GROMACS .gro file of C-alpha atoms in nm:
model
  378
    1MET     CA    1   2.027   8.382  -0.235
    2GLY     CA    2   1.813   8.513   0.050
    3THR     CA    3   1.575   8.318   0.272
    4THR     CA    4   1.329   8.489   0.504
    5GLY     CA    5   1.160   8.356   0.821
    6GLN     CA    6   0.887   8.620   0.829
    7GLY     CA    7   0.550   8.456   0.767
    8THR     CA    8   0.246   8.607   0.607
    9GLY     CA    9  -0.098   8.623   0.762
   10SER     CA   10  -0.191   8.305   0.577
   11ASP     CA   11   0.109   8.127   0.725
   12GLU     CA   12   0.001   8.228   1.074
   13VAL     CA   13  -0.349   8.096   1.013
   14ASN     CA   14  -0.206   7.768   0.887
   15ARG     CA   15   0.018   7.742   1.193
   16LEU     CA   16  -0.272   7.801   1.430
   17SER     CA   17  -0.480   7.547   1.241
   18ARG     CA   18  -0.207   7.286   1.273
   19GLU     CA   19  -0.171   7.357   1.644
   20ALA     CA   20  -0.547   7.322   1.693
   21ARG     CA   21  -0.554   6.989   1.509
   22SER     CA   22  -0.256   6.872   1.710
   23GLY     CA   23  -0.431   6.969   2.034
   24VAL     CA   24  -0.745   6.779   1.937
   25ARG     CA   25  -0.537   6.472   1.850
   26ARG     CA   26  -0.361   6.487   2.187
   27LEU     CA   27  -0.695   6.521   2.367
   28LEU     CA   28  -0.841   6.221   2.184
   29ALA     CA   29  -0.525   6.022   2.248
   30GLY     CA   30  -0.548   6.106   2.620
   31LEU     CA   31  -0.913   5.999   2.636
   32ARG     CA   32  -0.836   5.679   2.449
   33LEU     CA   33  -0.548   5.604   2.687
   34ALA     CA   34  -0.766   5.675   2.993
   35VAL     CA   35  -1.046   5.447   2.871
   36LEU     CA   36  -0.809   5.167   2.772
   37SER     CA   37  -0.627   5.192   3.105
   38GLY     CA   38  -0.958   5.188   3.293
   39VAL     CA   39  -1.078   4.876   3.111
   40THR     CA   40  -0.742   4.708   3.172
   41GLY     CA   41  -0.748   4.796   3.542
   42ALA     CA   42  -1.105   4.669   3.577
   43ALA     CA   43  -1.020   4.342   3.396
   44VAL     CA   44  -0.714   4.277   3.615
   45ALA     CA   45  -0.908   4.361   3.932
   46ALA     CA   46  -1.197   4.135   3.828
   47LEU     CA   47  -0.954   3.850   3.765
   48VAL     CA   48  -0.794   3.895   4.108
   49VAL     CA   49  -1.130   3.931   4.285
   50GLY     CA   50  -1.260   3.621   4.109
   51LEU     CA   51  -0.958   3.420   4.223
   52ILE     CA   52  -0.999   3.543   4.581
   53LEU     CA   53  -1.369   3.463   4.590
   54MET     CA   54  -1.327   3.145   4.384
   55ASP     CA   55  -1.603   3.277   4.156
   56VAL     CA   56  -1.565   3.132   3.805
   57PRO     CA   57  -1.797   3.383   3.627
   58VAL     CA   58  -1.599   3.674   3.776
   59ILE     CA   59  -1.271   3.510   3.671
   60VAL     CA   60  -1.399   3.472   3.316
   61THR     CA   61  -1.534   3.828   3.317
   62GLY     CA   62  -1.189   3.960   3.408
   63GLY     CA   63  -0.968   3.716   3.221
   64GLY     CA   64  -1.160   3.725   2.892
   65PRO     CA   65  -1.129   4.100   2.826
   66LEU     CA   66  -0.769   4.093   2.948
   67VAL     CA   67  -0.671   3.827   2.694
   68LEU     CA   68  -0.868   4.013   2.424
   69LEU     CA   69  -0.686   4.338   2.504
   70VAL     CA   70  -0.347   4.168   2.481
   71VAL     CA   71  -0.433   4.005   2.147
   72LEU     CA   72  -0.576   4.326   2.000
   73GLY     CA   73  -0.277   4.524   2.123
   74ALA     CA   74  -0.034   4.282   1.961
   75LEU     CA   75  -0.226   4.275   1.631
   76GLY     CA   76  -0.272   4.652   1.629
   77GLY     CA   77   0.096   4.714   1.693
   78ARG     CA   78   0.195   4.477   1.415
   79ARG     CA   79  -0.045   4.635   1.164
   80ARG     CA   80   0.060   4.986   1.264
   81SER     CA   81   0.430   4.912   1.221
   82ALA     CA   82   0.363   4.758   0.880
   83ARG     CA   83   0.138   5.042   0.764
   84GLU     CA   84   0.313   5.349   0.901
   85LYS     CA   85   0.635   5.445   0.730
   86PRO     CA   86   0.792   5.768   0.849
   87PRO     CA   87   0.838   6.021   0.570
   88ALA     CA   88   1.191   6.095   0.457
   89GLY     CA   89   1.374   6.378   0.626
   90ARG     CA   90   1.393   6.718   0.456
   91ILE     CA   91   1.708   6.926   0.422
   92ALA     CA   92   1.681   7.296   0.511
   93LEU     CA   93   1.883   7.592   0.628
   94ALA     CA   94   1.862   7.724   0.982
   95ARG     CA   95   1.978   8.035   1.164
   96ILE     CA   96   2.165   7.965   1.487
   97GLU     CA   97   1.999   8.184   1.748
   98ASP     CA   98   2.203   8.053   2.035
   99LEU     CA   99   2.413   7.752   2.129
  100ARG     CA  100   2.566   7.629   2.449
  101ALA     CA  101   2.822   7.352   2.480
  102THR     CA  102   2.873   7.162   2.803
  103SER     CA  103   3.206   7.025   2.909
  104GLY     CA  104   3.280   6.666   2.831
  105GLU     CA  105   3.568   6.423   2.857
  106MET     CA  106   3.512   6.276   2.510
  107ALA     CA  107   3.573   6.415   2.162
  108ASP     CA  108   3.198   6.469   2.108
  109VAL     CA  109   3.037   6.716   2.346
  110PRO     CA  110   2.662   6.785   2.388
  111VAL     CA  111   2.560   7.120   2.242
  112GLU     CA  112   2.222   7.280   2.307
  113PHE     CA  113   2.106   7.456   1.991
  114ARG     CA  114   1.832   7.716   1.950
  115LEU     CA  115   1.759   7.750   1.580
  116THR     CA  116   1.523   7.918   1.337
  117VAL     CA  117   1.455   7.652   1.074
  118ALA     CA  118   1.357   7.785   0.730
  119PRO     CA  119   1.198   7.501   0.527
  120GLU     CA  120   1.218   7.508   0.150
  121PRO     CA  121   0.925   7.684  -0.029
  122GLU     CA  122   0.790   7.354  -0.163
  123ASP     CA  123   0.745   7.228   0.194
  124ASP     CA  124   0.468   7.488   0.242
  125ARG     CA  125   0.573   7.558   0.600
  126PRO     CA  126   0.680   7.892   0.753
  127ALA     CA  127   0.999   7.932   0.948
  128TYR     CA  128   0.984   7.818   1.310
  129ARG     CA  129   1.202   7.792   1.616
  130VAL     CA  130   1.325   7.471   1.773
  131LYS     CA  131   1.546   7.377   2.064
  132PHE     CA  132   1.739   7.049   2.087
  133THR     CA  133   2.068   6.899   2.200
  134GLN     CA  134   2.317   6.727   1.970
  135HIS     CA  135   2.669   6.592   2.017
  136ILE     CA  136   2.925   6.782   1.808
  137ASN     CA  137   3.290   6.697   1.764
  138LEU     CA  138   3.524   6.946   1.928
  139ALA     CA  139   3.703   6.998   1.597
  140ASP     CA  140   3.374   7.106   1.428
  141LEU     CA  141   3.248   7.326   1.711
  142PRO     CA  142   3.414   7.653   1.590
  143ALA     CA  143   3.208   7.632   1.268
  144TYR     CA  144   2.889   7.705   1.464
  145ARG     CA  145   2.829   8.048   1.611
  146PRO     CA  146   2.527   8.263   1.696
  147ARG     CA  147   2.362   8.428   1.394
  148GLY     CA  148   2.543   8.181   1.167
  149ILE     CA  149   2.371   7.952   0.915
  150ALA     CA  150   2.369   7.574   0.949
  151VAL     CA  151   2.240   7.293   0.731
  152VAL     CA  152   1.984   7.078   0.914
  153GLU     CA  153   1.754   6.785   0.851
  154TYR     CA  154   1.401   6.771   0.991
  155ARG     CA  155   1.091   6.551   0.961
  156PRO     CA  156   0.781   6.725   0.816
  157ASP     CA  157   0.552   6.519   1.042
  158GLU     CA  158   0.771   6.590   1.346
  159PRO     CA  159   0.919   6.938   1.299
  160TRP     CA  160   1.077   6.926   1.644
  161ASN     CA  161   1.290   6.630   1.528
  162VAL     CA  162   1.586   6.829   1.395
  163HIS     CA  163   1.957   6.762   1.381
  164VAL     CA  164   2.249   6.955   1.235
  165ILE     CA  165   2.424   6.803   0.933
  166THR     CA  166   2.792   6.837   1.015
  167ARG     CA  167   2.908   6.722   0.672
  168PRO     CA  168   2.665   6.879   0.418
  169THR     CA  169   2.706   6.845   0.044
  170LEU     CA  170   2.898   7.109  -0.148
  171GLU     CA  171   2.575   7.258  -0.287
  172TRP     CA  172   2.420   7.302   0.058
  173SER     CA  173   2.744   7.439   0.197
  174ARG     CA  174   2.742   7.713  -0.071
  175ARG     CA  175   2.376   7.791  -0.001
  176ALA     CA  176   2.449   7.820   0.369
  177GLU     CA  177   2.734   8.064   0.304
  178ALA     CA  178   2.514   8.289   0.090
  179ALA     CA  179   2.187   8.267   0.283
  180GLU     CA  180   2.038   8.525   0.517
  181ILE     CA  181   1.758   8.407   0.749
  182ASP     CA  182   1.553   8.628   0.976
  183SER     CA  183   1.474   8.509   1.329
  184ALA     CA  184   1.132   8.352   1.375
  185PRO     CA  185   0.922   8.476   1.668
  186GLU     CA  186   0.947   8.289   2.000
  187SER     CA  187   0.580   8.198   1.958
  188THR     CA  188   0.675   7.961   1.676
  189LEU     CA  189   0.886   7.742   1.905
  190VAL     CA  190   0.786   7.377   1.854
  191SER     CA  191   0.838   7.090   2.096
  192ASP     CA  192   0.764   6.721   2.111
  193PRO     CA  193   0.401   6.685   2.232
  194ASP     CA  194   0.488   6.341   2.369
  195GLY     CA  195   0.786   6.479   2.555
  196GLY     CA  196   0.579   6.499   2.873
  197ALA     CA  197   0.588   6.124   2.923
  198GLY     CA  198   0.513   6.175   3.292
  199ALA     CA  199   0.170   6.318   3.211
  200TRP     CA  200   0.080   6.021   2.991
  201CYS     CA  201   0.202   5.780   3.259
  202LEU     CA  202  -0.011   5.963   3.513
  203VAL     CA  203  -0.319   5.934   3.290
  204ALA     CA  204  -0.256   5.561   3.244
  205LEU     CA  205  -0.201   5.509   3.618
  206LEU     CA  206  -0.517   5.697   3.712
  207GLY     CA  207  -0.713   5.498   3.454
  208LEU     CA  208  -0.584   5.168   3.593
  209LEU     CA  209  -0.662   5.270   3.952
  210ALA     CA  210  -1.009   5.397   3.859
  211GLY     CA  211  -1.099   5.075   3.676
  212ALA     CA  212  -0.972   4.860   3.963
  213ALA     CA  213  -1.153   5.075   4.221
  214VAL     CA  214  -1.486   5.033   4.042
  215VAL     CA  215  -1.454   4.653   4.054
  216VAL     CA  216  -1.348   4.653   4.419
  217LEU     CA  217  -1.643   4.876   4.510
  218VAL     CA  218  -1.884   4.643   4.329
  219PHE     CA  219  -1.756   4.340   4.520
  220ARG     CA  220  -1.671   4.520   4.846
  221SER     CA  221  -1.938   4.335   5.043
  222ASP     CA  222  -1.803   3.996   4.936
  223LEU     CA  223  -1.441   4.097   4.985
  224PHE     CA  224  -1.462   4.279   5.318
  225ALA     CA  225  -1.784   4.163   5.479
  226SER     CA  226  -1.685   3.803   5.507
  227GLU     CA  227  -1.363   3.615   5.542
  228GLY     CA  228  -1.444   3.396   5.244
  229PRO     CA  229  -1.352   3.039   5.161
  230ALA     CA  230  -0.978   3.104   5.165
  231GLU     CA  231  -0.993   3.198   5.532
  232ARG     CA  232  -1.183   2.892   5.638
  233SER     CA  233  -0.943   2.629   5.759
  234SER     CA  234  -0.998   2.258   5.720
  235SER     CA  235  -0.778   1.966   5.815
  236SER     CA  236  -0.630   1.734   5.556
  237SER     CA  237  -0.827   1.444   5.694
  238SER     CA  238  -1.169   1.387   5.540
  239ALA     CA  239  -1.298   1.267   5.881
  240SER     CA  240  -1.246   1.604   6.056
  241ARG     CA  241  -1.296   1.964   5.960
  242THR     CA  242  -1.243   2.291   6.142
  243PHE     CA  243  -1.403   2.609   6.019
  244SER     CA  244  -1.418   2.976   6.104
  245THR     CA  245  -1.606   3.249   5.923
  246SER     CA  246  -1.774   3.582   5.989
  247THR     CA  247  -1.994   3.840   5.822
  248THR     CA  248  -2.044   4.213   5.863
  249VAL     CA  249  -2.387   4.369   5.819
  250SER     CA  250  -2.425   4.706   5.649
  251GLY     CA  251  -2.689   4.935   5.510
  252PRO     CA  252  -2.997   5.090   5.675
  253SER     CA  253  -3.070   4.957   6.026
  254SER     CA  254  -2.748   4.761   6.006
  255SER     CA  255  -2.716   4.696   6.381
  256LEU     CA  256  -2.764   4.335   6.477
  257LEU     CA  257  -2.988   4.459   6.759
  258THR     CA  258  -3.253   4.529   6.495
  259PHE     CA  259  -3.535   4.279   6.532
  260GLY     CA  260  -3.481   3.973   6.314
  261ARG     CA  261  -3.126   4.062   6.205
  262MET     CA  262  -2.950   3.823   6.444
  263ARG     CA  263  -3.142   3.514   6.339
  264ALA     CA  264  -3.118   3.595   5.967
  265THR     CA  265  -2.743   3.654   5.993
  266ALA     CA  266  -2.692   3.333   6.194
  267MET     CA  267  -2.878   3.134   5.930
  268GLU     CA  268  -2.656   3.289   5.664
  269LEU     CA  269  -2.346   3.173   5.851
  270GLU     CA  270  -2.501   2.829   5.905
  271ALA     CA  271  -2.547   2.792   5.529
  272ARG     CA  272  -2.191   2.906   5.473
  273VAL     CA  273  -2.030   2.651   5.705
  274ASP     CA  274  -2.283   2.384   5.602
  275THR     CA  275  -2.365   2.276   5.959
  276PRO     CA  276  -2.590   2.408   6.240
  277TYR     CA  277  -2.346   2.294   6.509
  278VAL     CA  278  -2.065   2.530   6.612
  279THR     CA  279  -1.834   2.551   6.909
  280ALA     CA  280  -1.854   2.930   6.949
  281LEU     CA  281  -2.071   3.220   6.832
  282THR     CA  282  -1.967   3.584   6.869
  283ILE     CA  283  -2.207   3.875   6.807
  284GLU     CA  284  -2.112   4.244   6.796
  285ASP     CA  285  -2.306   4.549   6.683
  286HIS     CA  286  -2.225   4.498   6.313
  287ARG     CA  287  -2.045   4.162   6.304
  288MET     CA  288  -2.123   3.797   6.368
  289ALA     CA  289  -1.870   3.513   6.364
  290VAL     CA  290  -1.877   3.137   6.419
  291ARG     CA  291  -1.617   2.869   6.452
  292GLY     CA  292  -1.637   2.496   6.497
  293ASP     CA  293  -1.486   2.152   6.469
  294SER     CA  294  -1.665   1.857   6.313
  295THR     CA  295  -1.496   1.619   6.558
  296SER     CA  296  -1.667   1.784   6.859
  297PRO     CA  297  -1.953   1.580   7.004
  298PRO     CA  298  -2.303   1.739   7.003
  299THR     CA  299  -2.283   1.804   7.379
  300GLU     CA  300  -1.987   2.035   7.320
  301THR     CA  301  -2.148   2.240   7.046
  302VAL     CA  302  -2.410   2.513   7.008
  303HIS     CA  303  -2.711   2.449   6.787
  304LEU     CA  304  -2.753   2.775   6.594
  305PRO     CA  305  -3.125   2.750   6.501
  306SER     CA  306  -3.236   2.690   6.863
  307LEU     CA  307  -3.074   2.999   7.018
  308PRO     CA  308  -3.310   3.271   7.153
  309TYR     CA  309  -3.193   3.550   6.920
  310GLU     CA  310  -3.506   3.756   6.985
  311LEU     CA  311  -3.416   3.776   7.358
  312LEU     CA  312  -3.052   3.873   7.313
  313PRO     CA  313  -3.114   4.247   7.236
  314GLY     CA  314  -3.295   4.270   7.571
  315LEU     CA  315  -2.990   4.120   7.746
  316VAL     CA  316  -2.768   4.381   7.581
  317ARG     CA  317  -2.994   4.662   7.701
  318GLU     CA  318  -2.993   4.518   8.053
  319ALA     CA  319  -2.613   4.490   8.053
  320ARG     CA  320  -2.582   4.852   7.940
  321THR     CA  321  -2.799   4.980   8.226
  322THR     CA  322  -2.725   4.752   8.523
  323LEU     CA  323  -2.349   4.695   8.522
  324GLY     CA  324  -2.229   5.043   8.619
  325VAL     CA  325  -2.143   5.160   8.269
  326ARG     CA  326  -2.295   5.502   8.203
  327GLU     CA  327  -2.241   5.501   7.828
  328ALA     CA  328  -2.134   5.174   7.672
  329GLN     CA  329  -1.873   5.220   7.401
  330SER     CA  330  -1.906   4.863   7.272
  331TRP     CA  331  -2.079   4.535   7.349
  332ARG     CA  332  -2.027   4.171   7.261
  333ILE     CA  333  -2.224   3.848   7.302
  334ASP     CA  334  -2.034   3.520   7.334
  335VAL     CA  335  -2.232   3.197   7.310
  336THR     CA  336  -2.048   2.878   7.408
  337PRO     CA  337  -2.155   2.524   7.494
  338GLY     CA  338  -2.272   2.470   7.851
  339ALA     CA  339  -2.069   2.270   8.102
  340GLY     CA  340  -2.188   1.916   8.161
  341ALA     CA  341  -2.425   1.680   7.986
  342GLY     CA  342  -2.768   1.824   7.920
  343ALA     CA  343  -2.661   2.181   8.000
  344GLY     CA  344  -2.780   2.440   7.754
  345PRO     CA  345  -2.553   2.695   7.585
  346ARG     CA  346  -2.398   2.971   7.792
  347VAL     CA  347  -2.463   3.332   7.688
  348ARG     CA  348  -2.228   3.606   7.811
  349VAL     CA  349  -2.292   3.975   7.735
  350THR     CA  350  -1.990   4.203   7.783
  351VAL     CA  351  -2.006   4.585   7.778
  352ASN     CA  352  -1.717   4.832   7.780
  353GLY     CA  353  -1.721   5.196   7.878
  354ALA     CA  354  -1.512   5.469   8.033
  355GLU     CA  355  -1.573   5.320   8.378
  356GLY     CA  356  -1.443   4.973   8.278
  357THR     CA  357  -1.583   4.637   8.171
  358GLY     CA  358  -1.878   4.442   8.305
  359HIS     CA  359  -2.063   4.132   8.197
  360LEU     CA  360  -2.366   3.921   8.269
  361ASP     CA  361  -2.434   3.553   8.203
  362ALA     CA  362  -2.765   3.402   8.091
  363ASP     CA  363  -2.902   3.062   8.001
  364ALA     CA  364  -3.064   2.942   7.678
  365THR     CA  365  -3.400   3.092   7.783
  366GLY     CA  366  -3.259   3.442   7.828
  367ARG     CA  367  -3.270   3.427   8.211
  368VAL     CA  368  -2.981   3.613   8.377
  369THR     CA  369  -2.781   3.376   8.600
  370HIS     CA  370  -2.488   3.596   8.702
  371ARG     CA  371  -2.374   3.958   8.692
  372ARG     CA  372  -2.038   4.119   8.737
  373ALA     CA  373  -2.061   4.496   8.744
  374VAL     CA  374  -1.772   4.734   8.680
  375GLY     CA  375  -1.521   4.711   8.964
  376GLU     CA  376  -1.649   4.383   9.103
  377THR     CA  377  -1.439   4.067   9.121
  378GLY     CA  378  -1.538   3.708   9.085
   0.00000   0.00000   0.00000
């Protein structure tokens, strides 16, 4: 009996068609994995962001799809395992193109086979090459040699899943002794398309990161512009409460020196801490922060709505030009309660530059009461 591995033109067309369909399936599987990973990453990120911000709608938005994905994944896996039954393996003859055994301390040693598998005519598949590793007993190893014929079993749906039958039936042993199989071209070599697990893991990881990044970008202003409720501290006693919070302005004309920005930002912080009385107010170019203590008497606090925010940009300009700093690298305004009963809040403007640090003090009306230029003491 003779078996040939040379395919016809029709066989080549069928092989190319199968490879094309397999490529399309892998592409669709990759897209499906990327989308699913992205949705999962976005759901997890939304859940975490919602917990950080204590925002119930965001928590539900993230937790709901996450639970749904878990339930659908469990149901889909159960239905798939019940529906999909792998087809039975097929017996075939194969030409041993090459084999290489590695040393081992046990009776079974790993052998790397390179075979030309010749499926039976009823399988409607041309001969193809495959490479795999199988453990063979040392006593059986002499039976396998290059250009020899072996009996193998393969899966029609996974032609790369091949193993050598070391104890074939008498009929297949006789067929192997009488068979002659031509080598299949190297171009017919098949491999497990899922063998590159690293690539699939990378797709899943990128999908997760992309989904999470989208959610973080959407809520970036809430996450990074303010310290949020978790960063506000309050004492365990209901009679006293300390608080500290800040906000960062962004967007066009984001500097707090822009007319109207200081007062609007201060009112935003006042609403956040739920009191107009604070013990300290700090203003920088893009950031404003307040802190306070509910046990402080009114004479030791600053009343946010009554501060002269419209005059403060002028004080910053004056500090930049009159304190010996040629080019101010940064500036800061600190507003604290005045010393003594009836004293208004104290405003200090500090500028920093290459020459050093200078500051000026002003009262609640914006009148400068003291200057300390760069290099001066006192």
